[in-house]
Coordinates of C-alpha atoms and ligand atoms in Angstrom, one line a residue:
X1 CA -17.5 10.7 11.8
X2 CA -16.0 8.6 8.5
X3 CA -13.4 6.2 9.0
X4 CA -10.0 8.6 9.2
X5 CA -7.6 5.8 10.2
X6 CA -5.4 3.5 8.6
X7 CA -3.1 0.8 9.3
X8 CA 0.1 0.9 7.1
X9 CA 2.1 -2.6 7.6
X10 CA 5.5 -1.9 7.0
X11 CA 7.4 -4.9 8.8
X12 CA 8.0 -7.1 6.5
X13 CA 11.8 -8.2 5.4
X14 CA 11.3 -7.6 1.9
X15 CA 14.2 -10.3 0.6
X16 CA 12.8 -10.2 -3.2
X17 CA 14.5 -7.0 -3.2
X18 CA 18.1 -8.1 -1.7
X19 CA 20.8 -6.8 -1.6
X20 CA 18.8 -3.5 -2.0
X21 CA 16.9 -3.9 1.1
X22 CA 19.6 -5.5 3.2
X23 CA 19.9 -2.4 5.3
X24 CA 17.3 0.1 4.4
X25 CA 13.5 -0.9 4.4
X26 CA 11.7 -1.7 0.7
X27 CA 9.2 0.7 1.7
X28 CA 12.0 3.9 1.7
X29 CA 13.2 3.1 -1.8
X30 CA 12.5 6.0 -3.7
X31 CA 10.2 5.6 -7.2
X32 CA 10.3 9.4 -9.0
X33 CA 11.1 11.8 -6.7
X34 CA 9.6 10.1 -3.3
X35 CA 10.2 6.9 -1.3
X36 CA 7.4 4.6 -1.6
X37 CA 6.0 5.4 1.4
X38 CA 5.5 8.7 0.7
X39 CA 3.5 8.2 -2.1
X40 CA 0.9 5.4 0.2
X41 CA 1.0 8.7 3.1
X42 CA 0.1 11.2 0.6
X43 CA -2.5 8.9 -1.4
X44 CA -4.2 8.3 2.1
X45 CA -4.7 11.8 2.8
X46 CA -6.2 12.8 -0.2
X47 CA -8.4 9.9 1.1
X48 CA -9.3 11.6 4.3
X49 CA -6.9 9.5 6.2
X50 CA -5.6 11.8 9.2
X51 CA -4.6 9.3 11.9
X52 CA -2.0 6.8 10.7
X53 CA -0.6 3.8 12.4
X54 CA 2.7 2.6 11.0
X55 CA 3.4 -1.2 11.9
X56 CA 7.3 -1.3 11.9
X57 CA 10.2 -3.7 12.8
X58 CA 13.9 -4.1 12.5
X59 CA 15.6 -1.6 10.8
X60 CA 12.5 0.8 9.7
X61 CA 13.7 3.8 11.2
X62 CA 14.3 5.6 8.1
X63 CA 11.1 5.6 7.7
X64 CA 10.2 7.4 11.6
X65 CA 12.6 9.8 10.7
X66 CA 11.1 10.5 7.0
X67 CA 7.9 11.6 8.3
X68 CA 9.2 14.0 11.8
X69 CA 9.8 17.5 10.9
X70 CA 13.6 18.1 10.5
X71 CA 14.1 21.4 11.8
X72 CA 17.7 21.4 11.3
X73 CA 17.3 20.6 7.8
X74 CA 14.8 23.4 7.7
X75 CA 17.5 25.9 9.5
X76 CA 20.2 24.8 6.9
X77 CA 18.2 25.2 3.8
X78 CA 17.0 29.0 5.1
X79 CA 20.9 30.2 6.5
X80 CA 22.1 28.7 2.4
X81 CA 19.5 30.6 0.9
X82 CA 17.8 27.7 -0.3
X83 CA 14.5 28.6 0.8
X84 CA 12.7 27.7 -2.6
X85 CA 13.8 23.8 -1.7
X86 CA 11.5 24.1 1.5
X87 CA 9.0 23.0 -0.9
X88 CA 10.1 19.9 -1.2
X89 CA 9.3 19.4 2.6
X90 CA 5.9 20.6 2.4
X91 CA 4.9 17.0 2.8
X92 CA 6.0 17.0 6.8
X93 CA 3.2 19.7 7.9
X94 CA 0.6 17.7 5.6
X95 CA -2.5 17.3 8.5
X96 CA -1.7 14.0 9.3
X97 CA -1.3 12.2 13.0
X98 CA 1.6 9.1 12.8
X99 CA 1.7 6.6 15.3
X100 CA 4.3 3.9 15.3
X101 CA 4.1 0.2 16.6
X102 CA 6.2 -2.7 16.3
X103 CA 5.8 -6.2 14.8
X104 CA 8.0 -8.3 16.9
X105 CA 8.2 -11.5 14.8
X106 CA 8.0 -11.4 10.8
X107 CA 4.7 -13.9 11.7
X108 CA 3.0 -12.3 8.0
X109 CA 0.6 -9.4 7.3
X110 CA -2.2 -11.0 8.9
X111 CA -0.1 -10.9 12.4
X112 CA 1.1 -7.3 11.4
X113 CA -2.5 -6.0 11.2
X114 CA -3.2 -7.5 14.5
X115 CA -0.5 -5.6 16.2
X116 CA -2.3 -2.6 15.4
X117 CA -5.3 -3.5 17.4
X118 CA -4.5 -3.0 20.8
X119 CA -4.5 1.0 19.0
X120 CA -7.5 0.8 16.4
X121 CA -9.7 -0.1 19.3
X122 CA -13.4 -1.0 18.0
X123 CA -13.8 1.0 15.2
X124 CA -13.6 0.4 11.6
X125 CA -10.2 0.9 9.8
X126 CA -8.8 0.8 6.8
X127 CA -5.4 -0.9 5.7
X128 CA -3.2 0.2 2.7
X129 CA 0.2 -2.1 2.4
X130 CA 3.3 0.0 2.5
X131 CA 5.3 -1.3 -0.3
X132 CA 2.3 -0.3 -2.7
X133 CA 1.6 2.2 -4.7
X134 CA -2.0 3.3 -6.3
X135 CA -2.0 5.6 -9.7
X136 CA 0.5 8.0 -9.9
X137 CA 1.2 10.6 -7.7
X138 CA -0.7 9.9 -4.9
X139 CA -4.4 11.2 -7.0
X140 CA -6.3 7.8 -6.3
X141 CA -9.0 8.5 -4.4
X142 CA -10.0 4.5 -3.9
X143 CA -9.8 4.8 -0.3
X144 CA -12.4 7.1 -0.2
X145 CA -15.1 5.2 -2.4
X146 CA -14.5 2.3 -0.3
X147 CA -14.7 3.6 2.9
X148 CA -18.1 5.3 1.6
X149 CA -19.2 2.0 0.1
X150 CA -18.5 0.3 3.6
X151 CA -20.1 3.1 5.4
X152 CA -23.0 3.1 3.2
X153 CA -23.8 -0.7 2.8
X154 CA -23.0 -1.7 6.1
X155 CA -19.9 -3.9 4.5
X156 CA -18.1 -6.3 7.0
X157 CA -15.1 -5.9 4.6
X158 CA -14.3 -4.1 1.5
X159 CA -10.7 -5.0 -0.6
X160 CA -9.9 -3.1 -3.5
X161 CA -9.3 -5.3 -6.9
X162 CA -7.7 -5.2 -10.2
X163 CA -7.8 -7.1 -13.3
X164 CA -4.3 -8.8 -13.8
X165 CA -3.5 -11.3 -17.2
X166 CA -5.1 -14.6 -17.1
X167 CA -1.7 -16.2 -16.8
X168 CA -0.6 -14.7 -13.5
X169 CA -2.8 -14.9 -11.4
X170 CA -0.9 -17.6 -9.7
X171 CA 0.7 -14.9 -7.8
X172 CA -2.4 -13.0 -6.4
X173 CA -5.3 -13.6 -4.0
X174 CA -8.4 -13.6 -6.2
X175 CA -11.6 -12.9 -5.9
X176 CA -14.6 -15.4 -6.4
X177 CA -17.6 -12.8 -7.0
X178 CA -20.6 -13.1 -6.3
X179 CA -23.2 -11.9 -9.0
X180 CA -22.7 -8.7 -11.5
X181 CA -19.2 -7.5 -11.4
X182 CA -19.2 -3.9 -12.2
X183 CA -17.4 -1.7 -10.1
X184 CA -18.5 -2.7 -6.7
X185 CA -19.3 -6.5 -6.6
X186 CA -20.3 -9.0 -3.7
X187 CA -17.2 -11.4 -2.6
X188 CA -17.9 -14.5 -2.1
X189 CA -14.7 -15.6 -1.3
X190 CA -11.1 -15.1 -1.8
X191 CA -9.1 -17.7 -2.9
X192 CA -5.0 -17.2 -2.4
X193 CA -2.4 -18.3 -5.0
X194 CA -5.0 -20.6 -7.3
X195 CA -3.7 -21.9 -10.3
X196 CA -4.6 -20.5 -13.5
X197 CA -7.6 -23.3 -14.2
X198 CA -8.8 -22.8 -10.6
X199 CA -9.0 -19.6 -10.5
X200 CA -12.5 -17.8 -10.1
X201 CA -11.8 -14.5 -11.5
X202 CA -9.0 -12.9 -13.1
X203 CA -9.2 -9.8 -10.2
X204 CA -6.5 -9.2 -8.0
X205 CA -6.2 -8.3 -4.4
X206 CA -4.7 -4.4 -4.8
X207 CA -3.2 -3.9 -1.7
X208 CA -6.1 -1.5 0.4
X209 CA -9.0 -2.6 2.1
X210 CA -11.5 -1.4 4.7
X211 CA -12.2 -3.6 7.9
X212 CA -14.8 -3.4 10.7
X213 CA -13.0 -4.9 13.7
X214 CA -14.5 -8.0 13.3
X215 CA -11.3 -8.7 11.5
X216 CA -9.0 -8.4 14.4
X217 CA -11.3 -11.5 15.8
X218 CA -11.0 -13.4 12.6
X219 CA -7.6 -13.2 12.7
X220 CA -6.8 -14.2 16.3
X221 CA -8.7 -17.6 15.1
X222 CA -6.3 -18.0 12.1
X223 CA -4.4 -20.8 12.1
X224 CA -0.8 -20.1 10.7
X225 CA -0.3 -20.8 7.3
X226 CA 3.0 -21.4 4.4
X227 CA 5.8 -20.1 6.2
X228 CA 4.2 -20.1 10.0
X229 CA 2.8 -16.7 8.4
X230 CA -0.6 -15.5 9.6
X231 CA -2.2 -14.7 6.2
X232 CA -4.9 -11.8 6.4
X233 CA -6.7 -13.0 3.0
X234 CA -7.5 -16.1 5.6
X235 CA -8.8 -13.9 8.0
X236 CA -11.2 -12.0 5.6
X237 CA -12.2 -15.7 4.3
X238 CA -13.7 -16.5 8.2
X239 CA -14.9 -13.5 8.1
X240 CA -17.6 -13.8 4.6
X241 CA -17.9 -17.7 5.8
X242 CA -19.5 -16.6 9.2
X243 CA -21.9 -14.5 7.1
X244 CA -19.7 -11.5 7.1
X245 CA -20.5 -9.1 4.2
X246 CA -17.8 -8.6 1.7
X247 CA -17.1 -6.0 -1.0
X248 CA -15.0 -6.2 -4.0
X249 CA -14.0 -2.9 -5.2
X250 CA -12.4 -2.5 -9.0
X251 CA -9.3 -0.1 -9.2
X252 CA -10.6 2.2 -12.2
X253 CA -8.1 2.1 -15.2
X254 CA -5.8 5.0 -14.3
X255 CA -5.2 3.8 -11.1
X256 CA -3.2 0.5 -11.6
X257 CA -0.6 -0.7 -8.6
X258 CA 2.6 -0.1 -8.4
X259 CA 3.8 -3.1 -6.8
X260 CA 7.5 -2.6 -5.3
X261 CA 8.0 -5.8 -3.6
X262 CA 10.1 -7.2 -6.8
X263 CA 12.4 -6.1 -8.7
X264 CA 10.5 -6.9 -12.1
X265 CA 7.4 -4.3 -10.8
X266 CA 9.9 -2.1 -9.3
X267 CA 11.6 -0.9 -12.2
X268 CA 8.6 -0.7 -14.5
X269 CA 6.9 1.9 -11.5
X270 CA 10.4 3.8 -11.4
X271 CA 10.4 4.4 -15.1
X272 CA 6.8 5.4 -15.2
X273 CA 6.8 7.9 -12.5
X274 CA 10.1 9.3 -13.6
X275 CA 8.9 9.5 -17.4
X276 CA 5.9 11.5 -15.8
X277 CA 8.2 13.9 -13.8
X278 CA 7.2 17.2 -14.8
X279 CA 10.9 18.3 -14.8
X280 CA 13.1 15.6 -16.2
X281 CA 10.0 13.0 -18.1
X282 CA 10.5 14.6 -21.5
X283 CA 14.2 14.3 -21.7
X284 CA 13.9 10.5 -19.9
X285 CA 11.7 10.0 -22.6
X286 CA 14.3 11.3 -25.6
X287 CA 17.1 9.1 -23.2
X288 CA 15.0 6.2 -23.1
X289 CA 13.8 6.2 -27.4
X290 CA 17.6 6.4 -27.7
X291 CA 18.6 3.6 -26.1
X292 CA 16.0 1.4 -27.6
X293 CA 16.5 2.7 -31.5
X294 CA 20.4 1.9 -30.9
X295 CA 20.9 -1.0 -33.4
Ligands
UTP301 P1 5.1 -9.0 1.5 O1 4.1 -10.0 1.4 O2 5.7 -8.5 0.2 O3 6.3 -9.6 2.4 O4 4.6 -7.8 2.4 P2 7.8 -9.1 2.8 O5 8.2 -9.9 3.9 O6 7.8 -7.6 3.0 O7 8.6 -9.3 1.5 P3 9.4 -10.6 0.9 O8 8.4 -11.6 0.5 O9 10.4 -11.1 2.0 O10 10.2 -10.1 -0.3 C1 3.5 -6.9 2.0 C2 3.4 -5.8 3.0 O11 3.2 -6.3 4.3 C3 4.2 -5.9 5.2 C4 5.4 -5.6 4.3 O12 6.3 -4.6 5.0 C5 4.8 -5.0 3.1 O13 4.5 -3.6 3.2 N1 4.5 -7.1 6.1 C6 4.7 -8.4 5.6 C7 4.5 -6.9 7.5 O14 4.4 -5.7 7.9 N2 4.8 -8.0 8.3 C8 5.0 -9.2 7.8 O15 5.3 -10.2 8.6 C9 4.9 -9.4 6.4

């Protein structure tokens, strides 16, 4: 059977986005119409994803809540004749199995994805971050060509890339290829945070990736690193330096990330999904050429 399970890490304290994510998780704020998590849920099922572990902490609820059935809500929206706004739940009956852990310590993603695998067991699994977002409206189907390029290649690890401006990527893991780069390309390693003369490639970790459970080995060996965090891109790094085979997968060009872990990536994914809103883009658009023709 193909790999129908996936890891969503959704712990973390998010404090680039304070005060709005004092009390509510980053992952819950909404871009368009949907929280953010929403969008990951429903990319990962067009995927094939039907078994999803959530890895929570403090003060995630929300999101627990988001994805149970809410029957009364359900009962209040039939008795006010509001039945045609059911539709807006469809998303709850979606064929999808959640299963919720808890990070106990903010120890970094690396330590997150670990807590998941007293659950994942020994099979291969995929991991999509929660507070991204691929292409709009959930249509990427990335997950899916990288879980058949792991299944057919035999792939020890495959990460999704993209191409990010020469001058940031400071701020990214990147990939040192190996060979051709075309869409699928041989990692050779990954090199966190390099500076923009270091740096081996100009293609960015993109926030999914497909693991054999090799990596939950690699990453009890990983020593912590800044912050005391556990980082998973050194985990993947043991895993190609004891002859592990790794993947590099390019996002194609309608399928950028949507990054809502700062407030600078935030806004520019709110505006774009809400300019695309089949209800309310055109007259965002009008709003927004207003505002920017006022002298
Ligand atoms: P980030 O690297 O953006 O970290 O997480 P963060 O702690 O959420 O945010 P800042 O830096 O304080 O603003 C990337 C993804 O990994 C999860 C987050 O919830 C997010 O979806 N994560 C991060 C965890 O689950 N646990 C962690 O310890 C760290």
């Amino acid at each position: 059977m193909s790999i129908d399970i996936a890891v969503v890490p959704v712990a973390g304290l998010g404090t680039r986005l304070l005060p709005a994510t004092k009390s509510q998780p980053k992952e819950m704020l909404p871009v368009g119409r949907k929280p953010v998590a929403q969008h990951v849920v429903e990319e990962l099922a067009h995927s094939g994803i039907r078994r999803l572990l959530f890895v929570t902490g403090k003060g995630k609820h929300s999101i627990e809540n988001h994805f149970d059935t809410d029957g009364d809500l359900i009962t209040y929206l039939r008795e006010s004749g509001r039945e045609q706004e059911l539709g807006e739940l469809a998303f709850e009956r979606q064929d999808m199995e959640y299963f919720y852990t808890r990070q106990r310590r903010q120890l970094g993603l690396g330590h997150a994805v670990l807590c998941a695998a007293p659950l994942v067991g020994r099979q291969p699994f995929v991991v999509a971050l929660g507070d991204s977002i691929i292409g709009l409206n959930a249509e990427s189907d990335i997950v899916a060509r990288m879980i058949e390029q792991f299944e057919a290649t035999k792939a020890d690890v495959v990460v999704a890339f993209e191409e990010v401006p020469r001058d940031e990527v400071f701020r990214y893991g990147i990939a040192e290829p190996r060979g051709p780069i075309g869409d699928v390309f041989e990692l050779a390693s990954l090199v966190e945070k390099p500076s923009v003369d270091e740096a081996p490639s100009n293609l960015a970790v993109a926030a999914r990736y497909v693991f054999s459970p090799a990596i939950f080995d690699k990453l009890r060996e990983t020593k912590p690193g800044k912050g005391g965090e556990i980082q998973l891109t050194d985990a993947i790094q043991l895993v190609l330096n004891s002859g592990g085979m790794g993947l590099g997968m390019r996002l194609r060009p309608d399928e950028r990330r949507f990054d809502i872990g700062n407030f600078g990536s935030y806004f520019r994914a709110f505006v774009e999904f809400a300019l695309s809103d089949p209800h309310y883009g055109d007259g965002l658009k009008e709003y927004v050429q207003a505002l920017l023709d006022r002298p």
